[in-house]
Amino acid sequence: KEVIELAVSGTLNAMRSCVRAGTVKRVILTSSVAAVAGRPLPLGDSHVLDEESWSDVEYLRVTKAGGWAYNVSKVLMEKAARTFAQDSGISLVTVCPAFTVGEAPATIVHTSVPVILSLLTGDDEKIRSLELVDRASGSIPMVHVHDLCRAKIFLAEEEAASGRYICSSLDTTLAELATFLAAKYPEYNVNTDRFGGRPEKLRVCISSAKLIGEGFEFRYKALDEIYDDVVNYGRSLGILPY
């Protein structure tokens, strides 16, 4: 309850301040793919989720799967912000980023970076978080933090931009990711056997076609490019040994 209520009230307070200022032309609201992909997985493979897809709040409340309150908070925050923007007349664009990774100025990191490096660090708790995402969403979508920042600036400046935009440059699976990391970084002894029974084929693709269709181009599109950067970042923070 606290997570959900704080997300909604905090967002609305910030938007009220924007309206009162009288100088804000557009609000860029950061949500998450957690507001897109938290729903029962469809049967079969190769399903595409786009901006019309919403996490199922009732399903999440009933199942209470790991992180369910975060997913619900993002959905309710988005919808409250959209209603407020319509009533107040302020322009609102919402960005739904995937797992956001890559080198940043921050010297303390809490979620995305430790989780995305967990197969290399062997942190079992963080690996279980990655397993949960893979199992619940049917894929592990990622975006480099530099691309996310560029996308927000792009959408702030693009006059025609409106509504929601997913920001994800690639999708992978846990089995595929473990195989890739074991080959690229053999010094970290990635345990690929743990994921032997998991499907390597994507069940779900988190689509950024709308963002790309507006003219945005991702610079980091491959696991190689993303992990070269985030591994160096993890080493500099002491999360990974050199």
PDB file of C-alpha atoms in Angstrom:
ATOM      1  CA  LYS A   1       0.000   0.000   0.000  1.00  0.00           C
ATOM      2  CA  GLU A   2       2.777   2.430   0.911  1.00  0.00           C
ATOM      3  CA  VAL A   3       4.693   1.794  -2.318  1.00  0.00           C
ATOM      4  CA  ILE A   4       1.588   2.314  -4.441  1.00  0.00           C
ATOM      5  CA  GLU A   5       0.229   5.382  -2.669  1.00  0.00           C
ATOM      6  CA  LEU A   6       3.602   7.146  -2.567  1.00  0.00           C
ATOM      7  CA  ALA A   7       4.155   6.568  -6.283  1.00  0.00           C
ATOM      8  CA  VAL A   8       0.774   8.068  -7.195  1.00  0.00           C
ATOM      9  CA  SER A   9       0.793  10.975  -4.747  1.00  0.00           C
ATOM     10  CA  GLY A  10       4.418  11.878  -5.462  1.00  0.00           C
ATOM     11  CA  THR A  11       3.792  11.967  -9.205  1.00  0.00           C
ATOM     12  CA  LEU A  12       0.674  14.095  -8.870  1.00  0.00           C
ATOM     13  CA  ASN A  13       2.423  16.514  -6.503  1.00  0.00           C
ATOM     14  CA  ALA A  14       5.211  17.020  -9.033  1.00  0.00           C
ATOM     15  CA  MET A  15       2.709  17.564 -11.849  1.00  0.00           C
ATOM     16  CA  ARG A  16       0.739  20.084  -9.784  1.00  0.00           C
ATOM     17  CA  SER A  17       3.974  22.003  -9.268  1.00  0.00           C
ATOM     18  CA  CYS A  18       4.576  21.990 -13.018  1.00  0.00           C
ATOM     19  CA  VAL A  19       1.125  23.441 -13.671  1.00  0.00           C
ATOM     20  CA  ARG A  20       1.512  26.088 -10.958  1.00  0.00           C
ATOM     21  CA  ALA A  21       4.875  27.158 -12.392  1.00  0.00           C
ATOM     22  CA  GLY A  22       3.212  28.095 -15.659  1.00  0.00           C
ATOM     23  CA  THR A  23       6.464  27.606 -17.585  1.00  0.00           C
ATOM     24  CA  VAL A  24       6.450  23.830 -18.108  1.00  0.00           C
ATOM     25  CA  LYS A  25       5.413  22.887 -21.632  1.00  0.00           C
ATOM     26  CA  ARG A  26       5.702  19.122 -21.319  1.00  0.00           C
ATOM     27  CA  VAL A  27       6.188  16.567 -18.543  1.00  0.00           C
ATOM     28  CA  ILE A  28       8.327  13.504 -19.302  1.00  0.00           C
ATOM     29  CA  LEU A  29       7.195  10.862 -16.837  1.00  0.00           C
ATOM     30  CA  THR A  30       9.408   7.837 -16.198  1.00  0.00           C
ATOM     31  CA  SER A  31       7.400   4.662 -15.678  1.00  0.00           C
ATOM     32  CA  SER A  32       8.706   1.149 -16.395  1.00  0.00           C
ATOM     33  CA  VAL A  33       8.108  -1.928 -18.528  1.00  0.00           C
ATOM     34  CA  ALA A  34       6.791  -3.258 -15.208  1.00  0.00           C
ATOM     35  CA  ALA A  35       3.630  -1.351 -16.160  1.00  0.00           C
ATOM     36  CA  VAL A  36       3.526  -3.210 -19.482  1.00  0.00           C
ATOM     37  CA  ALA A  37       4.504  -6.844 -18.910  1.00  0.00           C
ATOM     38  CA  GLY A  38       3.017  -7.828 -15.538  1.00  0.00           C
ATOM     39  CA  ARG A  39       0.295 -10.148 -16.812  1.00  0.00           C
ATOM     40  CA  PRO A  40      -0.348 -13.837 -17.452  1.00  0.00           C
ATOM     41  CA  LEU A  41       1.938 -15.106 -20.196  1.00  0.00           C
ATOM     42  CA  PRO A  42       0.108 -16.108 -23.387  1.00  0.00           C
ATOM     43  CA  LEU A  43       0.621 -19.577 -24.787  1.00  0.00           C
ATOM     44  CA  GLY A  44       3.271 -20.054 -27.436  1.00  0.00           C
ATOM     45  CA  ASP A  45       6.206 -17.886 -28.480  1.00  0.00           C
ATOM     46  CA  SER A  46       6.933 -14.589 -30.224  1.00  0.00           C
ATOM     47  CA  HIS A  47       4.265 -12.418 -28.615  1.00  0.00           C
ATOM     48  CA  VAL A  48       4.774  -8.648 -28.894  1.00  0.00           C
ATOM     49  CA  LEU A  49       3.908  -6.195 -26.134  1.00  0.00           C
ATOM     50  CA  ASP A  50       3.665  -2.527 -27.071  1.00  0.00           C
ATOM     51  CA  GLU A  51       2.297   0.708 -25.605  1.00  0.00           C
ATOM     52  CA  GLU A  52      -1.254  -0.640 -25.740  1.00  0.00           C
ATOM     53  CA  SER A  53      -0.252  -3.392 -23.299  1.00  0.00           C
ATOM     54  CA  TRP A  54      -0.803  -2.856 -19.584  1.00  0.00           C
ATOM     55  CA  SER A  55       0.121  -4.946 -16.581  1.00  0.00           C
ATOM     56  CA  ASP A  56      -2.961  -6.613 -15.119  1.00  0.00           C
ATOM     57  CA  VAL A  57      -3.517  -4.965 -11.726  1.00  0.00           C
ATOM     58  CA  GLU A  58      -6.073  -7.482 -10.477  1.00  0.00           C
ATOM     59  CA  TYR A  59      -3.927 -10.429 -11.541  1.00  0.00           C
ATOM     60  CA  LEU A  60      -0.948  -8.914  -9.693  1.00  0.00           C
ATOM     61  CA  ARG A  61      -2.979  -8.206  -6.549  1.00  0.00           C
ATOM     62  CA  VAL A  62      -4.290 -11.778  -6.453  1.00  0.00           C
ATOM     63  CA  THR A  63      -1.063 -13.639  -7.299  1.00  0.00           C
ATOM     64  CA  LYS A  64       1.236 -11.281  -5.342  1.00  0.00           C
ATOM     65  CA  ALA A  65       4.204 -12.417  -7.418  1.00  0.00           C
ATOM     66  CA  GLY A  66       7.581 -10.960  -6.447  1.00  0.00           C
ATOM     67  CA  GLY A  67       7.655  -7.199  -6.952  1.00  0.00           C
ATOM     68  CA  TRP A  68       3.906  -7.042  -7.596  1.00  0.00           C
ATOM     69  CA  ALA A  69       3.414  -3.766  -5.685  1.00  0.00           C
ATOM     70  CA  TYR A  70       6.044  -2.052  -7.851  1.00  0.00           C
ATOM     71  CA  ASN A  71       4.243  -3.132 -11.032  1.00  0.00           C
ATOM     72  CA  VAL A  72       0.881  -1.975  -9.694  1.00  0.00           C
ATOM     73  CA  SER A  73       2.336   1.350  -8.551  1.00  0.00           C
ATOM     74  CA  LYS A  74       3.633   2.074 -12.042  1.00  0.00           C
ATOM     75  CA  VAL A  75       0.280   1.308 -13.677  1.00  0.00           C
ATOM     76  CA  LEU A  76      -1.727   3.429 -11.243  1.00  0.00           C
ATOM     77  CA  MET A  77       0.849   6.229 -11.335  1.00  0.00           C
ATOM     78  CA  GLU A  78       0.680   6.365 -15.142  1.00  0.00           C
ATOM     79  CA  LYS A  79      -3.102   6.401 -15.250  1.00  0.00           C
ATOM     80  CA  ALA A  80      -3.396   9.054 -12.534  1.00  0.00           C
ATOM     81  CA  ALA A  81      -0.860  11.236 -14.344  1.00  0.00           C
ATOM     82  CA  ARG A  82      -2.691  10.832 -17.639  1.00  0.00           C
ATOM     83  CA  THR A  83      -6.011  11.863 -16.080  1.00  0.00           C
ATOM     84  CA  PHE A  84      -4.386  14.866 -14.390  1.00  0.00           C
ATOM     85  CA  ALA A  85      -2.714  15.949 -17.657  1.00  0.00           C
ATOM     86  CA  GLN A  86      -6.021  15.744 -19.531  1.00  0.00           C
ATOM     87  CA  ASP A  87      -7.821  17.767 -16.865  1.00  0.00           C
ATOM     88  CA  SER A  88      -5.096  20.418 -16.529  1.00  0.00           C
ATOM     89  CA  GLY A  89      -4.187  20.710 -20.202  1.00  0.00           C
ATOM     90  CA  ILE A  90      -0.464  20.032 -19.716  1.00  0.00           C
ATOM     91  CA  SER A  91       1.406  17.889 -22.259  1.00  0.00           C
ATOM     92  CA  LEU A  92       2.442  14.505 -20.870  1.00  0.00           C
ATOM     93  CA  VAL A  93       4.740  11.909 -22.427  1.00  0.00           C
ATOM     94  CA  THR A  94       5.440   8.698 -20.516  1.00  0.00           C
ATOM     95  CA  VAL A  95       8.592   6.607 -21.004  1.00  0.00           C
ATOM     96  CA  CYS A  96       8.574   2.933 -19.995  1.00  0.00           C
ATOM     97  CA  PRO A  97      12.221   1.813 -19.780  1.00  0.00           C
ATOM     98  CA  ALA A  98      13.441  -1.766 -19.695  1.00  0.00           C
ATOM     99  CA  PHE A  99      16.200  -2.924 -17.323  1.00  0.00           C
ATOM    100  CA  THR A 100      18.409   0.166 -17.409  1.00  0.00           C
ATOM    101  CA  VAL A 101      22.119  -0.602 -17.348  1.00  0.00           C
ATOM    102  CA  GLY A 102      25.430   1.006 -18.230  1.00  0.00           C
ATOM    103  CA  GLU A 103      27.974   3.357 -16.734  1.00  0.00           C
ATOM    104  CA  ALA A 104      26.519   6.354 -14.926  1.00  0.00           C
ATOM    105  CA  PRO A 105      27.814   9.063 -12.540  1.00  0.00           C
ATOM    106  CA  ALA A 106      26.246   7.249  -9.565  1.00  0.00           C
ATOM    107  CA  THR A 107      28.731   5.630  -7.179  1.00  0.00           C
ATOM    108  CA  ILE A 108      26.011   3.633  -5.387  1.00  0.00           C
ATOM    109  CA  VAL A 109      23.616   1.402  -7.337  1.00  0.00           C
ATOM    110  CA  HIS A 110      20.631  -0.503  -5.979  1.00  0.00           C
ATOM    111  CA  THR A 111      18.691  -2.607  -8.477  1.00  0.00           C
ATOM    112  CA  SER A 112      19.262  -2.837 -12.225  1.00  0.00           C
ATOM    113  CA  VAL A 113      23.065  -2.956 -12.310  1.00  0.00           C
ATOM    114  CA  PRO A 114      23.570  -5.520  -9.497  1.00  0.00           C
ATOM    115  CA  VAL A 115      20.773  -7.678 -10.937  1.00  0.00           C
ATOM    116  CA  ILE A 116      22.057  -7.533 -14.497  1.00  0.00           C
ATOM    117  CA  LEU A 117      25.575  -8.443 -13.255  1.00  0.00           C
ATOM    118  CA  SER A 118      24.349 -11.210 -10.939  1.00  0.00           C
ATOM    119  CA  LEU A 119      25.217 -14.073 -13.287  1.00  0.00           C
ATOM    120  CA  LEU A 120      28.824 -12.855 -13.128  1.00  0.00           C
ATOM    121  CA  THR A 121      28.923 -12.088  -9.404  1.00  0.00           C
ATOM    122  CA  GLY A 122      27.067 -15.264  -8.398  1.00  0.00           C
ATOM    123  CA  ASP A 123      24.746 -13.262  -6.107  1.00  0.00           C
ATOM    124  CA  ASP A 124      21.958 -15.803  -5.610  1.00  0.00           C
ATOM    125  CA  GLU A 125      19.352 -13.297  -4.397  1.00  0.00           C
ATOM    126  CA  LYS A 126      19.885 -11.099  -7.467  1.00  0.00           C
ATOM    127  CA  ILE A 127      19.902 -14.128  -9.776  1.00  0.00           C
ATOM    128  CA  ARG A 128      16.495 -15.107  -8.382  1.00  0.00           C
ATOM    129  CA  SER A 129      15.243 -11.612  -9.290  1.00  0.00           C
ATOM    130  CA  LEU A 130      16.436 -12.183 -12.852  1.00  0.00           C
ATOM    131  CA  GLU A 131      14.755 -15.604 -12.894  1.00  0.00           C
ATOM    132  CA  LEU A 132      11.522 -14.005 -11.730  1.00  0.00           C
ATOM    133  CA  VAL A 133      11.578 -11.470 -14.559  1.00  0.00           C
ATOM    134  CA  ASP A 134      12.345 -14.134 -17.139  1.00  0.00           C
ATOM    135  CA  ARG A 135       9.619 -16.449 -15.862  1.00  0.00           C
ATOM    136  CA  ALA A 136       6.946 -13.774 -15.388  1.00  0.00           C
ATOM    137  CA  SER A 137       7.606 -11.673 -18.491  1.00  0.00           C
ATOM    138  CA  GLY A 138       8.875 -14.226 -21.000  1.00  0.00           C
ATOM    139  CA  SER A 139      12.005 -12.164 -21.703  1.00  0.00           C
ATOM    140  CA  ILE A 140      14.604  -9.869 -20.157  1.00  0.00           C
ATOM    141  CA  PRO A 141      14.459  -6.509 -21.941  1.00  0.00           C
ATOM    142  CA  MET A 142      17.359  -4.050 -21.585  1.00  0.00           C
ATOM    143  CA  VAL A 143      18.309  -0.499 -22.458  1.00  0.00           C
ATOM    144  CA  HIS A 144      21.548   1.388 -21.934  1.00  0.00           C
ATOM    145  CA  VAL A 145      21.216   4.379 -19.613  1.00  0.00           C
ATOM    146  CA  HIS A 146      22.740   6.669 -22.257  1.00  0.00           C
ATOM    147  CA  ASP A 147      20.051   5.647 -24.756  1.00  0.00           C
ATOM    148  CA  LEU A 148      17.341   6.170 -22.145  1.00  0.00           C
ATOM    149  CA  CYS A 149      18.568   9.699 -21.429  1.00  0.00           C
ATOM    150  CA  ARG A 150      18.762  10.462 -25.139  1.00  0.00           C
ATOM    151  CA  ALA A 151      15.240   9.120 -25.649  1.00  0.00           C
ATOM    152  CA  LYS A 152      13.834  11.402 -22.943  1.00  0.00           C
ATOM    153  CA  ILE A 153      15.479  14.457 -24.486  1.00  0.00           C
ATOM    154  CA  PHE A 154      14.261  13.374 -27.932  1.00  0.00           C
ATOM    155  CA  LEU A 155      10.668  13.037 -26.716  1.00  0.00           C
ATOM    156  CA  ALA A 156      10.819  16.343 -24.862  1.00  0.00           C
ATOM    157  CA  GLU A 157      11.830  18.091 -28.073  1.00  0.00           C
ATOM    158  CA  GLU A 158       9.711  16.125 -30.564  1.00  0.00           C
ATOM    159  CA  GLU A 159       6.568  18.215 -30.994  1.00  0.00           C
ATOM    160  CA  ALA A 160       4.447  15.324 -32.264  1.00  0.00           C
ATOM    161  CA  ALA A 161       5.311  13.018 -29.359  1.00  0.00           C
ATOM    162  CA  SER A 162       2.364  11.919 -27.222  1.00  0.00           C
ATOM    163  CA  GLY A 163       1.259   9.088 -24.960  1.00  0.00           C
ATOM    164  CA  ARG A 164       3.433   6.176 -23.853  1.00  0.00           C
ATOM    165  CA  TYR A 165       6.780   5.061 -25.272  1.00  0.00           C
ATOM    166  CA  ILE A 166       8.538   1.804 -24.461  1.00  0.00           C
ATOM    167  CA  CYS A 167      12.321   2.245 -24.336  1.00  0.00           C
ATOM    168  CA  SER A 168      14.044  -1.106 -24.810  1.00  0.00           C
ATOM    169  CA  SER A 169      16.847  -1.787 -27.267  1.00  0.00           C
ATOM    170  CA  LEU A 170      16.989  -5.584 -26.989  1.00  0.00           C
ATOM    171  CA  ASP A 171      15.270  -8.652 -25.548  1.00  0.00           C
ATOM    172  CA  THR A 172      17.018 -11.763 -24.335  1.00  0.00           C
ATOM    173  CA  THR A 173      16.240 -14.806 -22.197  1.00  0.00           C
ATOM    174  CA  LEU A 174      18.010 -15.983 -19.068  1.00  0.00           C
ATOM    175  CA  ALA A 175      19.331 -19.102 -20.806  1.00  0.00           C
ATOM    176  CA  GLU A 176      20.637 -17.081 -23.746  1.00  0.00           C
ATOM    177  CA  LEU A 177      22.163 -14.483 -21.423  1.00  0.00           C
ATOM    178  CA  ALA A 178      23.951 -17.103 -19.299  1.00  0.00           C
ATOM    179  CA  THR A 179      25.417 -18.769 -22.398  1.00  0.00           C
ATOM    180  CA  PHE A 180      26.590 -15.420 -23.765  1.00  0.00           C
ATOM    181  CA  LEU A 181      28.208 -14.320 -20.493  1.00  0.00           C
ATOM    182  CA  ALA A 182      29.907 -17.679 -19.901  1.00  0.00           C
ATOM    183  CA  ALA A 183      31.570 -17.403 -23.316  1.00  0.00           C
ATOM    184  CA  LYS A 184      32.476 -13.718 -23.093  1.00  0.00           C
ATOM    185  CA  TYR A 185      33.670 -13.646 -19.475  1.00  0.00           C
ATOM    186  CA  PRO A 186      35.011 -17.149 -18.663  1.00  0.00           C
ATOM    187  CA  GLU A 187      36.949 -15.738 -15.683  1.00  0.00           C
ATOM    188  CA  TYR A 188      33.666 -15.356 -13.754  1.00  0.00           C
ATOM    189  CA  ASN A 189      32.585 -19.022 -14.050  1.00  0.00           C
ATOM    190  CA  VAL A 190      28.943 -18.436 -14.960  1.00  0.00           C
ATOM    191  CA  ASN A 191      26.794 -21.420 -13.938  1.00  0.00           C
ATOM    192  CA  THR A 192      24.933 -22.212 -17.164  1.00  0.00           C
ATOM    193  CA  ASP A 193      23.700 -25.581 -15.813  1.00  0.00           C
ATOM    194  CA  ARG A 194      21.298 -23.739 -13.505  1.00  0.00           C
ATOM    195  CA  PHE A 195      19.324 -22.531 -16.529  1.00  0.00           C
ATOM    196  CA  GLY A 196      19.509 -25.639 -18.690  1.00  0.00           C
ATOM    197  CA  GLY A 197      15.777 -26.294 -18.501  1.00  0.00           C
ATOM    198  CA  ARG A 198      14.770 -22.755 -19.426  1.00  0.00           C
ATOM    199  CA  PRO A 199      13.758 -21.842 -22.993  1.00  0.00           C
ATOM    200  CA  GLU A 200      16.334 -19.955 -25.053  1.00  0.00           C
ATOM    201  CA  LYS A 201      13.684 -18.758 -27.490  1.00  0.00           C
ATOM    202  CA  LEU A 202      11.905 -15.498 -26.653  1.00  0.00           C
ATOM    203  CA  ARG A 203       8.283 -15.895 -25.623  1.00  0.00           C
ATOM    204  CA  VAL A 204       7.660 -12.149 -25.503  1.00  0.00           C
ATOM    205  CA  CYS A 205       9.201  -9.171 -27.273  1.00  0.00           C
ATOM    206  CA  ILE A 206       8.932  -5.740 -25.614  1.00  0.00           C
ATOM    207  CA  SER A 207       8.601  -3.489 -28.655  1.00  0.00           C
ATOM    208  CA  SER A 208      10.068  -0.001 -29.042  1.00  0.00           C
ATOM    209  CA  ALA A 209       8.659   0.317 -32.569  1.00  0.00           C
ATOM    210  CA  LYS A 210       6.704   3.469 -31.679  1.00  0.00           C
ATOM    211  CA  LEU A 211       9.807   5.267 -30.393  1.00  0.00           C
ATOM    212  CA  ILE A 212      11.885   4.158 -33.375  1.00  0.00           C
ATOM    213  CA  GLY A 213       9.053   5.158 -35.718  1.00  0.00           C
ATOM    214  CA  GLU A 214       9.230   8.712 -34.350  1.00  0.00           C
ATOM    215  CA  GLY A 215      12.851   8.870 -35.534  1.00  0.00           C
ATOM    216  CA  PHE A 216      14.841   7.768 -32.470  1.00  0.00           C
ATOM    217  CA  GLU A 217      17.837   5.477 -32.974  1.00  0.00           C
ATOM    218  CA  PHE A 218      19.382   3.320 -30.252  1.00  0.00           C
ATOM    219  CA  ARG A 219      23.180   3.343 -30.062  1.00  0.00           C
ATOM    220  CA  TYR A 220      23.500   0.243 -27.882  1.00  0.00           C
ATOM    221  CA  LYS A 221      21.675  -2.589 -29.624  1.00  0.00           C
ATOM    222  CA  ALA A 222      23.618  -5.735 -28.757  1.00  0.00           C
ATOM    223  CA  LEU A 223      24.537  -7.616 -25.573  1.00  0.00           C
ATOM    224  CA  ASP A 224      28.234  -7.125 -26.405  1.00  0.00           C
ATOM    225  CA  GLU A 225      27.895  -3.344 -26.440  1.00  0.00           C
ATOM    226  CA  ILE A 226      25.804  -3.155 -23.276  1.00  0.00           C
ATOM    227  CA  TYR A 227      27.871  -5.604 -21.225  1.00  0.00           C
ATOM    228  CA  ASP A 228      31.276  -4.187 -22.160  1.00  0.00           C
ATOM    229  CA  ASP A 229      30.172  -0.955 -20.536  1.00  0.00           C
ATOM    230  CA  VAL A 230      28.286  -2.308 -17.519  1.00  0.00           C
ATOM    231  CA  VAL A 231      31.039  -4.792 -16.633  1.00  0.00           C
ATOM    232  CA  ASN A 232      33.604  -1.977 -16.548  1.00  0.00           C
ATOM    233  CA  TYR A 233      31.159   0.023 -14.421  1.00  0.00           C
ATOM    234  CA  GLY A 234      30.644  -2.909 -12.055  1.00  0.00           C
ATOM    235  CA  ARG A 235      34.391  -3.314 -11.664  1.00  0.00           C
ATOM    236  CA  SER A 236      34.837   0.381 -10.884  1.00  0.00           C
ATOM    237  CA  LEU A 237      32.142   0.131  -8.181  1.00  0.00           C
ATOM    238  CA  GLY A 238      33.653  -2.982  -6.636  1.00  0.00           C
ATOM    239  CA  ILE A 239      30.669  -5.175  -7.557  1.00  0.00           C
ATOM    240  CA  LEU A 240      32.908  -7.253  -9.842  1.00  0.00           C
ATOM    241  CA  PRO A 241      36.581  -8.120  -9.320  1.00  0.00           C
ATOM    242  CA  TYR A 242      39.050  -7.153 -12.037  1.00  0.00           C
TER     243      TYR A 242
END
